[in-house]
Amino acid sequence: MTPIKPLALSLLLCVLAACASRPATPVPLEFVLVRHAEKSDDDPRDPNLSDAGRARAQRLAESFAGSEVFAVYATGYKRTRDTAAPTASAHAMAVTVYDAKLPAAEFAAQLRRRHPLGKVLVVGHSNTVPEIAAALCGCAVAPMADTEFDRRIVVDFDVQGRPHLSETRY
């Protein structure tokens, strides 16, 4: 054996030992809640997204670039599924449909049970998104206007399980 090989082997073993002894960093728990994007006037009961809505859905997907998304939820309406679809597609997963009529507290409890860690997108409606966020964080969340499509509510949890609410626009 040449002197270089034992040195290289020693360095490799040191690197592997350092990696093995480093504790794994837990993936934080984060729920991102948005209302469906802008809808068209084509069907009053279950409209498609408008051009502006499709563009917003794409911007939503782009906002998750570089992030690992663990799940994507939407109600059974076309406008919510179509808002969620670009994000789900970008992360090679299907959109999980949930019942829009399910009480917010019950749905929030299901989300917490199913997802102890990771980033989860939930697409809902102006009358459900604030309620679900409030149920997740146990805090007050301002109502959402029927004309508001760009509000992104994030409920994340620290390592002790304490929730934190933040809001941005996208």
Short mmCIF file of C-alpha atoms in Angstrom, two decimals:
data_model
loop_
_atom_site.label_atom_id
_atom_site.label_comp_id
_atom_site.label_asym_id
_atom_site.label_seq_id
_atom_site.Cartn_x
_atom_site.Cartn_y
_atom_site.Cartn_z
CA MET A 1 0.00 0.00 0.00
CA THR A 2 1.31 3.43 -0.87
CA PRO A 3 1.33 6.06 1.91
CA ILE A 4 -1.44 8.01 0.17
CA LYS A 5 -4.02 5.20 0.41
CA PRO A 6 -3.93 4.86 4.24
CA LEU A 7 -4.19 8.65 4.54
CA ALA A 8 -7.18 8.77 2.16
CA LEU A 9 -8.83 5.88 3.99
CA SER A 10 -8.29 7.61 7.35
CA LEU A 11 -9.80 10.84 6.06
CA LEU A 12 -12.79 8.99 4.64
CA LEU A 13 -13.40 7.21 7.95
CA CYS A 14 -13.20 10.53 9.84
CA VAL A 15 -15.73 12.14 7.51
CA LEU A 16 -18.11 9.19 7.82
CA ALA A 17 -17.79 9.18 11.61
CA ALA A 18 -18.53 12.91 11.77
CA CYS A 19 -21.63 12.50 9.62
CA ALA A 20 -22.87 9.54 11.64
CA SER A 21 -22.46 11.32 14.96
CA ARG A 22 -24.35 14.46 13.88
CA PRO A 23 -27.96 14.32 15.09
CA ALA A 24 -30.60 14.52 12.36
CA THR A 25 -32.28 17.90 12.18
CA PRO A 26 -36.05 17.45 12.35
CA VAL A 27 -38.07 18.78 9.46
CA PRO A 28 -40.25 21.57 10.84
CA LEU A 29 -44.02 21.37 10.63
CA GLU A 30 -45.55 24.06 8.47
CA PHE A 31 -49.03 24.42 7.03
CA VAL A 32 -49.43 26.90 4.19
CA LEU A 33 -53.06 27.87 3.62
CA VAL A 34 -54.35 29.83 0.63
CA ARG A 35 -57.66 30.58 -0.96
CA HIS A 36 -58.17 29.33 -4.50
CA ALA A 37 -56.95 31.67 -7.20
CA GLU A 38 -59.19 33.94 -9.28
CA LYS A 39 -62.12 32.16 -10.88
CA SER A 40 -63.81 32.70 -14.22
CA ASP A 41 -67.51 33.34 -14.77
CA ASP A 42 -68.05 30.19 -16.85
CA ASP A 43 -70.00 28.11 -14.30
CA PRO A 44 -71.51 29.67 -11.18
CA ARG A 45 -71.55 26.33 -9.30
CA ASP A 46 -68.02 25.10 -10.10
CA PRO A 47 -66.05 27.64 -12.15
CA ASN A 48 -62.65 27.13 -13.69
CA LEU A 49 -59.75 29.44 -12.94
CA SER A 50 -59.48 32.59 -15.00
CA ASP A 51 -56.25 33.44 -16.85
CA ALA A 52 -55.22 35.52 -13.83
CA GLY A 53 -56.06 32.57 -11.58
CA ARG A 54 -53.94 30.15 -13.60
CA ALA A 55 -51.04 32.62 -13.45
CA ARG A 56 -51.47 32.95 -9.67
CA ALA A 57 -51.56 29.15 -9.26
CA GLN A 58 -48.26 28.98 -11.14
CA ARG A 59 -46.75 31.70 -8.90
CA LEU A 60 -47.87 29.72 -5.88
CA ALA A 61 -46.06 26.64 -7.21
CA GLU A 62 -42.95 28.72 -7.89
CA SER A 63 -43.01 29.99 -4.32
CA PHE A 64 -42.35 26.42 -3.18
CA ALA A 65 -39.32 25.96 -5.45
CA GLY A 66 -36.44 24.57 -3.43
CA SER A 67 -38.78 23.40 -0.66
CA GLU A 68 -39.81 19.86 0.06
CA VAL A 69 -43.60 19.70 0.10
CA PHE A 70 -44.98 16.66 1.92
CA ALA A 71 -48.65 16.96 0.87
CA VAL A 72 -51.06 19.13 -1.10
CA TYR A 73 -54.75 19.37 -0.16
CA ALA A 74 -57.68 21.00 -1.96
CA THR A 75 -61.45 20.80 -1.81
CA GLY A 76 -63.29 18.97 -4.57
CA TYR A 77 -64.05 22.11 -6.54
CA LYS A 78 -62.23 22.73 -9.83
CA ARG A 79 -60.93 26.13 -8.72
CA THR A 80 -59.20 24.73 -5.62
CA ARG A 81 -57.85 21.62 -7.35
CA ASP A 82 -56.56 23.74 -10.24
CA THR A 83 -54.89 26.17 -7.81
CA ALA A 84 -53.15 23.27 -6.04
CA ALA A 85 -52.27 21.27 -9.17
CA PRO A 86 -49.10 23.12 -10.29
CA THR A 87 -47.56 22.79 -6.82
CA ALA A 88 -48.48 19.11 -6.58
CA SER A 89 -47.16 18.46 -10.09
CA ALA A 90 -43.87 20.24 -9.36
CA HIS A 91 -43.39 17.92 -6.38
CA ALA A 92 -44.50 14.75 -8.20
CA MET A 93 -47.55 14.13 -6.06
CA ALA A 94 -51.31 14.06 -6.38
CA VAL A 95 -53.66 16.59 -4.84
CA THR A 96 -55.50 15.07 -1.86
CA VAL A 97 -59.14 16.14 -1.93
CA TYR A 98 -60.80 17.04 1.38
CA ASP A 99 -64.42 17.80 2.17
CA ALA A 100 -65.02 21.58 2.21
CA LYS A 101 -67.95 21.03 4.59
CA LEU A 102 -65.83 19.25 7.20
CA PRO A 103 -65.67 21.37 10.38
CA ALA A 104 -62.39 23.30 10.51
CA ALA A 105 -61.39 21.88 13.90
CA GLU A 106 -61.91 18.33 12.68
CA PHE A 107 -59.92 18.88 9.48
CA ALA A 108 -57.12 20.64 11.39
CA ALA A 109 -56.92 17.68 13.80
CA GLN A 110 -56.69 15.30 10.84
CA LEU A 111 -53.89 17.36 9.31
CA ARG A 112 -51.93 17.35 12.58
CA ARG A 113 -52.32 13.56 12.94
CA ARG A 114 -51.35 12.83 9.33
CA HIS A 115 -48.44 15.26 9.19
CA PRO A 116 -46.29 15.48 12.32
CA LEU A 117 -43.49 17.02 10.22
CA GLY A 118 -43.06 18.70 6.88
CA LYS A 119 -44.56 21.42 4.71
CA VAL A 120 -48.20 20.97 3.71
CA LEU A 121 -50.19 23.14 1.29
CA VAL A 122 -53.94 23.49 1.90
CA VAL A 123 -56.10 25.25 -0.71
CA GLY A 124 -59.57 26.25 0.39
CA HIS A 125 -62.09 29.07 0.20
CA SER A 126 -62.46 32.56 1.64
CA ASN A 127 -64.85 31.24 4.29
CA THR A 128 -62.77 28.15 5.23
CA VAL A 129 -59.09 29.12 5.08
CA PRO A 130 -59.16 31.49 8.08
CA GLU A 131 -61.18 28.95 10.11
CA ILE A 132 -58.72 26.13 9.36
CA ALA A 133 -55.75 28.38 10.19
CA ALA A 134 -57.40 29.40 13.48
CA ALA A 135 -58.06 25.76 14.34
CA LEU A 136 -54.43 24.85 13.61
CA CYS A 137 -52.90 27.65 15.65
CA GLY A 138 -55.53 28.12 18.34
CA CYS A 139 -55.47 31.85 17.63
CA ALA A 140 -57.64 34.48 16.00
CA VAL A 141 -57.34 34.85 12.24
CA ALA A 142 -58.88 37.76 10.36
CA PRO A 143 -61.68 36.93 7.92
CA MET A 144 -60.87 36.80 4.22
CA ALA A 145 -62.70 39.06 1.79
CA ASP A 146 -64.38 37.47 -1.21
CA THR A 147 -62.09 39.58 -3.42
CA GLU A 148 -58.89 38.47 -1.67
CA PHE A 149 -56.88 35.90 -3.63
CA ASP A 150 -53.26 36.64 -2.72
CA ARG A 151 -53.19 35.99 1.03
CA ARG A 152 -50.89 33.21 2.20
CA ILE A 153 -51.38 32.12 5.82
CA VAL A 154 -48.61 30.05 7.38
CA VAL A 155 -48.99 28.14 10.62
CA ASP A 156 -45.72 26.60 11.72
CA PHE A 157 -44.80 24.79 14.91
CA ASP A 158 -41.60 25.02 16.93
CA VAL A 159 -39.86 21.97 18.40
CA GLN A 160 -42.06 22.21 21.52
CA GLY A 161 -45.16 22.10 19.32
CA ARG A 162 -46.10 25.75 19.85
CA PRO A 163 -47.82 27.30 16.83
CA HIS A 164 -46.81 30.53 15.15
CA LEU A 165 -49.00 32.36 12.63
CA SER A 166 -47.66 34.56 9.84
CA GLU A 167 -49.16 36.01 6.68
CA THR A 168 -47.71 37.14 3.38
CA ARG A 169 -48.95 37.95 -0.11
CA TYR A 170 -48.07 36.07 -3.25
#
